[in-house]
Coordinates of C-alpha atoms in Angstrom, one line a residue:
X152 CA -14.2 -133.5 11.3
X153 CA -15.9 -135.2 14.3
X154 CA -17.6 -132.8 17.0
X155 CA -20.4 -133.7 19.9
X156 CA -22.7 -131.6 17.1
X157 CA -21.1 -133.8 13.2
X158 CA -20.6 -137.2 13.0
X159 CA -17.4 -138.5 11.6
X160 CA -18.5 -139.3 8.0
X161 CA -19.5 -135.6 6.1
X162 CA -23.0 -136.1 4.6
X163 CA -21.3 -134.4 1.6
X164 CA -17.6 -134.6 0.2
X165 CA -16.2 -132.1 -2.7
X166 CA -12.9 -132.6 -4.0
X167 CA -11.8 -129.6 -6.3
X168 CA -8.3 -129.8 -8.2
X169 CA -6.7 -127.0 -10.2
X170 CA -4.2 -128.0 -12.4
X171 CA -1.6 -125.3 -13.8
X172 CA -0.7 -123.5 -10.7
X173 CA 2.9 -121.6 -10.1
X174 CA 3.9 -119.5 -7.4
X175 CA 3.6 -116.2 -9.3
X176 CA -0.4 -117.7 -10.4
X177 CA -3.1 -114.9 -8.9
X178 CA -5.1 -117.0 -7.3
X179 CA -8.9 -116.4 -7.6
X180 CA -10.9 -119.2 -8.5
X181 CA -14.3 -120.4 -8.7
X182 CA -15.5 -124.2 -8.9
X183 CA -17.9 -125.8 -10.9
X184 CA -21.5 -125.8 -9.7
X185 CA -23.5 -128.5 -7.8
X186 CA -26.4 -129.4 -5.7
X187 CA -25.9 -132.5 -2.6
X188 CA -29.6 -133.0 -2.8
X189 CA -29.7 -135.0 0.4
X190 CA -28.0 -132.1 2.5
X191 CA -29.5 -128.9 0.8
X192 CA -31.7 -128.4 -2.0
X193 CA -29.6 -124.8 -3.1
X194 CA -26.9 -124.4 -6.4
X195 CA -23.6 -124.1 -4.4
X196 CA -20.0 -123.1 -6.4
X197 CA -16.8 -123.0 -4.2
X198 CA -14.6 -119.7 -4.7
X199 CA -10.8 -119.3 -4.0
X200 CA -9.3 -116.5 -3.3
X201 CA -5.9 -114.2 -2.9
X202 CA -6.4 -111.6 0.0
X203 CA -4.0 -111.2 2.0
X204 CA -4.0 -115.0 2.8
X205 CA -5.5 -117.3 0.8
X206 CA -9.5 -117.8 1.9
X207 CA -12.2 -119.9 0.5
X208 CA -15.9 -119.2 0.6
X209 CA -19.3 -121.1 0.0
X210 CA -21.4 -119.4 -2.1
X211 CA -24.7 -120.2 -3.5
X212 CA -25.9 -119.3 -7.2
X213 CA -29.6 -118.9 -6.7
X214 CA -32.4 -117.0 -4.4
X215 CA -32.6 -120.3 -2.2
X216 CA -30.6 -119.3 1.2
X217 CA -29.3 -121.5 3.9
X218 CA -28.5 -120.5 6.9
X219 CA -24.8 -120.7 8.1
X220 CA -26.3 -122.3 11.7
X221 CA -27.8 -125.1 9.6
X222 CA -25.0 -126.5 8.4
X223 CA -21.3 -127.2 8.8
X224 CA -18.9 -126.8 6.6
X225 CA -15.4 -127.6 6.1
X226 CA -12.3 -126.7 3.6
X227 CA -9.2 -128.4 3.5
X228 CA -5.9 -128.5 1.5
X229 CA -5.1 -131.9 0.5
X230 CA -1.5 -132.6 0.0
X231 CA -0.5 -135.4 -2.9
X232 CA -1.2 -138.4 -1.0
X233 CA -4.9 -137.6 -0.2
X234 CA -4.0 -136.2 3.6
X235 CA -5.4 -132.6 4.8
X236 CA -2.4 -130.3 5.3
X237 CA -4.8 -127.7 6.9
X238 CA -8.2 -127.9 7.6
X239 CA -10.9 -125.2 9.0
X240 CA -14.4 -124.8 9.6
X241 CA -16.7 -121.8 9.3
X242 CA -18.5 -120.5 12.1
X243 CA -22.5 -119.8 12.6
X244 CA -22.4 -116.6 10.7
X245 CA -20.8 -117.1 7.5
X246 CA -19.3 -119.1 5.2
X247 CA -16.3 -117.5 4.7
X248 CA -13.1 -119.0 5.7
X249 CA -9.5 -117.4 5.8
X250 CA -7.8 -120.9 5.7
X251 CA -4.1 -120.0 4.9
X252 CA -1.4 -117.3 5.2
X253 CA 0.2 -116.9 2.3
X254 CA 3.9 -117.0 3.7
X255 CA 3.0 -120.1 4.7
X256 CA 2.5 -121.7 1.5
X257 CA 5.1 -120.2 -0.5
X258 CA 7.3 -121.6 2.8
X259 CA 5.7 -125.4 2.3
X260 CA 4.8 -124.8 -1.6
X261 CA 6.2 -128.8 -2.5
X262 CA 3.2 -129.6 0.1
X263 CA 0.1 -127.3 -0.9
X264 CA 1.2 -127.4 -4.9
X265 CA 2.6 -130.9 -6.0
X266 CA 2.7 -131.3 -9.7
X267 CA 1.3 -127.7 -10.1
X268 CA -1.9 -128.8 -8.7
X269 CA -3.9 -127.2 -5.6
X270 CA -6.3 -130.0 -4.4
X271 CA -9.2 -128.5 -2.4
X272 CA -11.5 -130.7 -0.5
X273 CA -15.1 -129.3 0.7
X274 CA -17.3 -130.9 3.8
X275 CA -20.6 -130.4 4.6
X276 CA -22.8 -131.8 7.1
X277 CA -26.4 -131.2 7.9
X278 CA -27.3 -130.3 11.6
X279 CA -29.8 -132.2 13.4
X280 CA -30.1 -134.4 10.6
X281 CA -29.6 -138.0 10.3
X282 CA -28.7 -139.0 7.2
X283 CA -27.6 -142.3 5.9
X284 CA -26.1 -141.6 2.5
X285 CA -22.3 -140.2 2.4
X286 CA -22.3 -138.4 -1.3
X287 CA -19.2 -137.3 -3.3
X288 CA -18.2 -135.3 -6.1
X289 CA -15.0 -134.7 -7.8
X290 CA -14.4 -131.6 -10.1
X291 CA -11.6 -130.3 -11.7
X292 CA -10.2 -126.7 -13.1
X293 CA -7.4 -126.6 -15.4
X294 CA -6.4 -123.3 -16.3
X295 CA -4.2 -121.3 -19.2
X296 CA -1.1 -119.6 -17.7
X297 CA 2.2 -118.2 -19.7
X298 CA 5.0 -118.1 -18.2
X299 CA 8.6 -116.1 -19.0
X300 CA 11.8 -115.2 -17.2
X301 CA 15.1 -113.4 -18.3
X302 CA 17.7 -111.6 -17.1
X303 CA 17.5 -107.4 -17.4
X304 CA 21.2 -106.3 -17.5
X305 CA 21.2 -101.9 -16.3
X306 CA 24.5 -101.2 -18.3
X307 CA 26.2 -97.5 -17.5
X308 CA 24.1 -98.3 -13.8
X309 CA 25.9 -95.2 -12.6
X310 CA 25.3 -93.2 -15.1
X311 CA 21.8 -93.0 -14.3
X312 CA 20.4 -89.7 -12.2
X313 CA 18.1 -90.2 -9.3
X314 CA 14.3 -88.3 -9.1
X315 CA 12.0 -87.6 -6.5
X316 CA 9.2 -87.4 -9.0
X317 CA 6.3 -89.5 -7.6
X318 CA 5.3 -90.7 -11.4
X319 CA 7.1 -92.6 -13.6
X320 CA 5.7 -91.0 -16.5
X321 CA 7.5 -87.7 -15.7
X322 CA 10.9 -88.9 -15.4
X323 CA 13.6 -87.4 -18.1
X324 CA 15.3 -89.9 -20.4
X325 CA 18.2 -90.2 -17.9
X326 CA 16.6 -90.9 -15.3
X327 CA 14.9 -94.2 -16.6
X328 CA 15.2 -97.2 -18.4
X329 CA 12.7 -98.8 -20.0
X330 CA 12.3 -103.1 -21.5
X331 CA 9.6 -103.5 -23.7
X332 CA 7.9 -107.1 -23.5
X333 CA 6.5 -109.1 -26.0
X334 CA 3.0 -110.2 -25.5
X335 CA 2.2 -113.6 -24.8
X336 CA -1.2 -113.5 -26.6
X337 CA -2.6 -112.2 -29.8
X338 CA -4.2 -109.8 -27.8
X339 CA -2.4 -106.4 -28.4
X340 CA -1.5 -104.2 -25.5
X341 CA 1.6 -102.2 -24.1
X342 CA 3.5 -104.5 -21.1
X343 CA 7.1 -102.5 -20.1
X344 CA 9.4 -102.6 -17.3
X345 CA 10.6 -99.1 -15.8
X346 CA 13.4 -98.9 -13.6
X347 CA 14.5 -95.7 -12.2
X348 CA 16.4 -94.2 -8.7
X349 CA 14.1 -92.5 -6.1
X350 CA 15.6 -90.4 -4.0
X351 CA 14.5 -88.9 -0.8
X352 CA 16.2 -86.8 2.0
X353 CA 18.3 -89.8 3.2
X354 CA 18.5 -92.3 0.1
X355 CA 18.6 -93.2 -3.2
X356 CA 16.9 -96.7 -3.9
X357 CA 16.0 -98.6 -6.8
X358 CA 12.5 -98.6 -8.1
X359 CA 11.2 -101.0 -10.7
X360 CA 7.2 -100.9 -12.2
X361 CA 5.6 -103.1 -14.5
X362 CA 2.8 -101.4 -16.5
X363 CA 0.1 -103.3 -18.1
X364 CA -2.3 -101.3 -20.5
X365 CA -5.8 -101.8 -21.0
X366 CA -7.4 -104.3 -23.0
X367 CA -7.3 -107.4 -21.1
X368 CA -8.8 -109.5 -18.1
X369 CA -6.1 -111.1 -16.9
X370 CA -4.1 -112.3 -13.5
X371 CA -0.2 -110.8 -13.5
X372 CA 2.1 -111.5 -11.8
X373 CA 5.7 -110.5 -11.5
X374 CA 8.8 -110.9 -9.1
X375 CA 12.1 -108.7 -9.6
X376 CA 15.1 -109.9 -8.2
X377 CA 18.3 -108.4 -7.7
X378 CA 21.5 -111.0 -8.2
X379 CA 25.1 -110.4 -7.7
X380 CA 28.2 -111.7 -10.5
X381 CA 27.4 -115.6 -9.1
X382 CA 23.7 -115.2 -9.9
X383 CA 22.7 -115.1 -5.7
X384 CA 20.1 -113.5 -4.7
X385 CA 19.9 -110.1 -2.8
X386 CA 16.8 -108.9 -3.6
X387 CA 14.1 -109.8 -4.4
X388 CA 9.7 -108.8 -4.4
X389 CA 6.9 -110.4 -5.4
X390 CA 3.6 -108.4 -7.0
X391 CA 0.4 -109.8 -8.6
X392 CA -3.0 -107.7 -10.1
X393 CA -5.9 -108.5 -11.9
X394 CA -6.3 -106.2 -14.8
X395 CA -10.0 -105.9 -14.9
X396 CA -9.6 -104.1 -18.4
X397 CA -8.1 -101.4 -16.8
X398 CA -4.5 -100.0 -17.4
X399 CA -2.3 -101.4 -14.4
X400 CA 1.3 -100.9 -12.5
X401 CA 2.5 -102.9 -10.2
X402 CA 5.3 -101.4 -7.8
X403 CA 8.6 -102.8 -7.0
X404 CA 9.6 -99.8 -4.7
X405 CA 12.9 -99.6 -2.4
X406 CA 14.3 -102.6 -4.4
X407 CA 17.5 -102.3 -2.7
X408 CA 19.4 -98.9 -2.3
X409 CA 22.2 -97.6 -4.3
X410 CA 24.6 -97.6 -1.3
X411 CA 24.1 -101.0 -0.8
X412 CA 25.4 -101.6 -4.4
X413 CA 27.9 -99.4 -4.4
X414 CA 29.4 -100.9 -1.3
X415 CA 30.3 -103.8 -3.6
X416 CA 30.8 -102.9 -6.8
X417 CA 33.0 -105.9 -7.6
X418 CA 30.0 -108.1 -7.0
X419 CA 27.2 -106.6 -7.1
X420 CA 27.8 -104.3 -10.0
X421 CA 29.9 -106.0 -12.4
X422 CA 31.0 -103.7 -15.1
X423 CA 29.1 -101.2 -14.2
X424 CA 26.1 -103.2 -14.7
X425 CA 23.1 -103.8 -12.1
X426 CA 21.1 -107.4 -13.2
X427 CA 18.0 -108.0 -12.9
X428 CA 16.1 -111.7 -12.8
X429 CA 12.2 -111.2 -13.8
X430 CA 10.0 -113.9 -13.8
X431 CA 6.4 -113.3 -15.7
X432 CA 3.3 -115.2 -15.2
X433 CA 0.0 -114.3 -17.2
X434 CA -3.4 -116.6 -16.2
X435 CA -5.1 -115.6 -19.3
X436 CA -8.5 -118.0 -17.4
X437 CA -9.8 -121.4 -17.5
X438 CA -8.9 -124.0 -20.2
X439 CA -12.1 -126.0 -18.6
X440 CA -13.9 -126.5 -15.4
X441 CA -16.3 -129.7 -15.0
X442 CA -17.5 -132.0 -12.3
X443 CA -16.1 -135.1 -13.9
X444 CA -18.1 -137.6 -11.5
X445 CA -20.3 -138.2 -8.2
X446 CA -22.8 -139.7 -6.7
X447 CA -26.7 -139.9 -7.9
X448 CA -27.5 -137.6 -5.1
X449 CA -25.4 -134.8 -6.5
X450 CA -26.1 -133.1 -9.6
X451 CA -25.1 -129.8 -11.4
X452 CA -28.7 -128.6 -11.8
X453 CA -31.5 -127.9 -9.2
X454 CA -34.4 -129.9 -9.7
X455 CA -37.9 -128.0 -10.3
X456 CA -39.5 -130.3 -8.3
X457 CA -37.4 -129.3 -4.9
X458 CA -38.2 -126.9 -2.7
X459 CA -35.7 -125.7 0.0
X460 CA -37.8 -125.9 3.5
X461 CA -36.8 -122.5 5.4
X462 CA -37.9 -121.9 9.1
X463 CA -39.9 -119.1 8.0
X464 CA -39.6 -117.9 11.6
X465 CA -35.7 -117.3 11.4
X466 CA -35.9 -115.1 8.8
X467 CA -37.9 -112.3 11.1
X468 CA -34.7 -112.8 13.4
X469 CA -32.0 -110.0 13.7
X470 CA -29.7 -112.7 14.0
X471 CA -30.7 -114.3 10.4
X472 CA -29.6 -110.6 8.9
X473 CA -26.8 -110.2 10.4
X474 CA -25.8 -113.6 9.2
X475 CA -26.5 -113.3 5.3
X476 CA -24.8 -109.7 5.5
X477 CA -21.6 -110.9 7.4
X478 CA -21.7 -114.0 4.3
X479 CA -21.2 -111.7 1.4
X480 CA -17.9 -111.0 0.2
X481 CA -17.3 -108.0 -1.8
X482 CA -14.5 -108.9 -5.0

């Protein structure tokens, strides 16, 4: 990106691809590690992450600290052909970078994610620097997902009462209905469905959680959709989590109300029977992650013999503070 401050041609050019990627993937990645020893002598790692939107972040690995003013940095996403579909810049205080809503690219997903792959590219240029070398590096992140879909058909659908109990775990037998799922690792632990009717003062609506029980570190994600007799859609939502090792639910709430089904029964209950289409995604981590070329100037390890010159000066500067607080980003 060309300013009256860059020229055209980035002193340093990182091109990440992650391979494996579906819509229901939770997205939180970080990239191999490198140094562009012509633009900065610190251990940087790109991370990726799923906020709200989707945001990317430079990061480095060791004590060595640049500041945000000395250098410009840009992400893009690439689409197949090699073209940025978006591209951003950070600002003076941080390297932090909100570069896409994620309504956006489930609306342009063909674009952002061809062949399953998200292809990141990351641009750096040194201020007040001339340098005469353009350096590259190309890495690449494949990663282990399972996926699963099936249809859930609620037989007897009017047979089952309504609650207004705020748990799940206190609902009575007939006010519930549970679907067991197999794992999709060797890893034992407890993944159900629960659907149930919560009722208020003004509606009954159809809740659905998916518990996850502890023992694992993985990414989930799940979308419940409601379909009528001719398998189109009416409803439909969209949850992810990370499990941390912790027991998890994820919350399909207000699905669709009862009335609404009711008001159709021909087509939307069929037989008595409300159907369900869930779709399951499990990111059990990374198959591999490796820079798998670039140029002599880049390398994955910081050289002993480098030192990073600071402007000792700029670190007694309120300014300088403020700038490595506002970097951090708390996961």
């Amino acid at each position: 990106m060309a300013t009256a401050d860059t020229p055209a041609r980035a002193h340093f050019t990182y091109i990440w691809t992650i391979e494996n990627v579906s819509k229901l993937t939770q997205i939180r990645f970080k990239s191999p590690s490198f140094v562009a020893h012509s633009v900065s002598k610190s251990k940087w790692y790109l991370e990726i992450e799923e906020i709200l939107d989707i945001c990317c972040c430079l990061r480095s690995e060791d004590a060595r600290k640049e500041l945000p003013s000395a250098i410009d940095a840009e992400f893009s996403f690439l689409a197949a052909d090699g073209s940025p579909l978006i591209s951003k810049r950070n600002d003076k205080h941080s390297f932090f970078i909100f570069l896409l809503i994620k309504d956006v690219s489930m609306e342009r997903w063909a674009d952002f994610i061809s062949n399953n792959t998200l292809t990141v590219r990351f641009r750096m240029w040194r201020k007040g620097c001339i340098i005469k070398t353009t350096d590259f590096c190309y890495a690449r992140t494949k990663l282990k997902t399972y996926t699963r879909s099936f249809l859930w058909p609620i037989e007897e659908f009017s047979a089952l009462n309504s609650s207004t109990a705020e748990d799940f775990s206190k609902l009575a037998t007939d006010e519930r209905k549970i679907y067991p799922l197999k794992n999709f690792t060797q890893n034992s632990h407890f993944m159900a469905l629960i659907l149930y009717l919560k009722r208020n003062s003004e509606t009954e609506d159809v809740c659905v959680d998916f518990l996850v029980e502890k023992g694992t570190d993985y990414g989930y994600k799940c979308e419940i959709t409601v379909v009528d007799v001719n398998g189109e859609i009416i409803a439909s939502k969209l949850e992810g989590v990370r499990t941390h090792f912790r027991s998890k639910i994820l919350n399909f709430w207000n699905l669709i109300s009862k009335s609404k089904l009711i008001s159709n029964k021909n087509l939307f209950l069929p037989n008595n029977t409300l159907l369900l289409r869930c779709s399951l995604e499990v990111c059990t981590g990374v198959i591999s992650s490796e820079i798998e070329n670039c140029t002599p100037n880049v390398s994955s390890v910081v050289k002993e013999d480098e030192v990073l010159e600071v402007n000792v000066a700029a670190m007694d500067d309120e300014d300088f503070h403020c700038n490595l607080r506002n970097t951090s980003l708390k996961i």
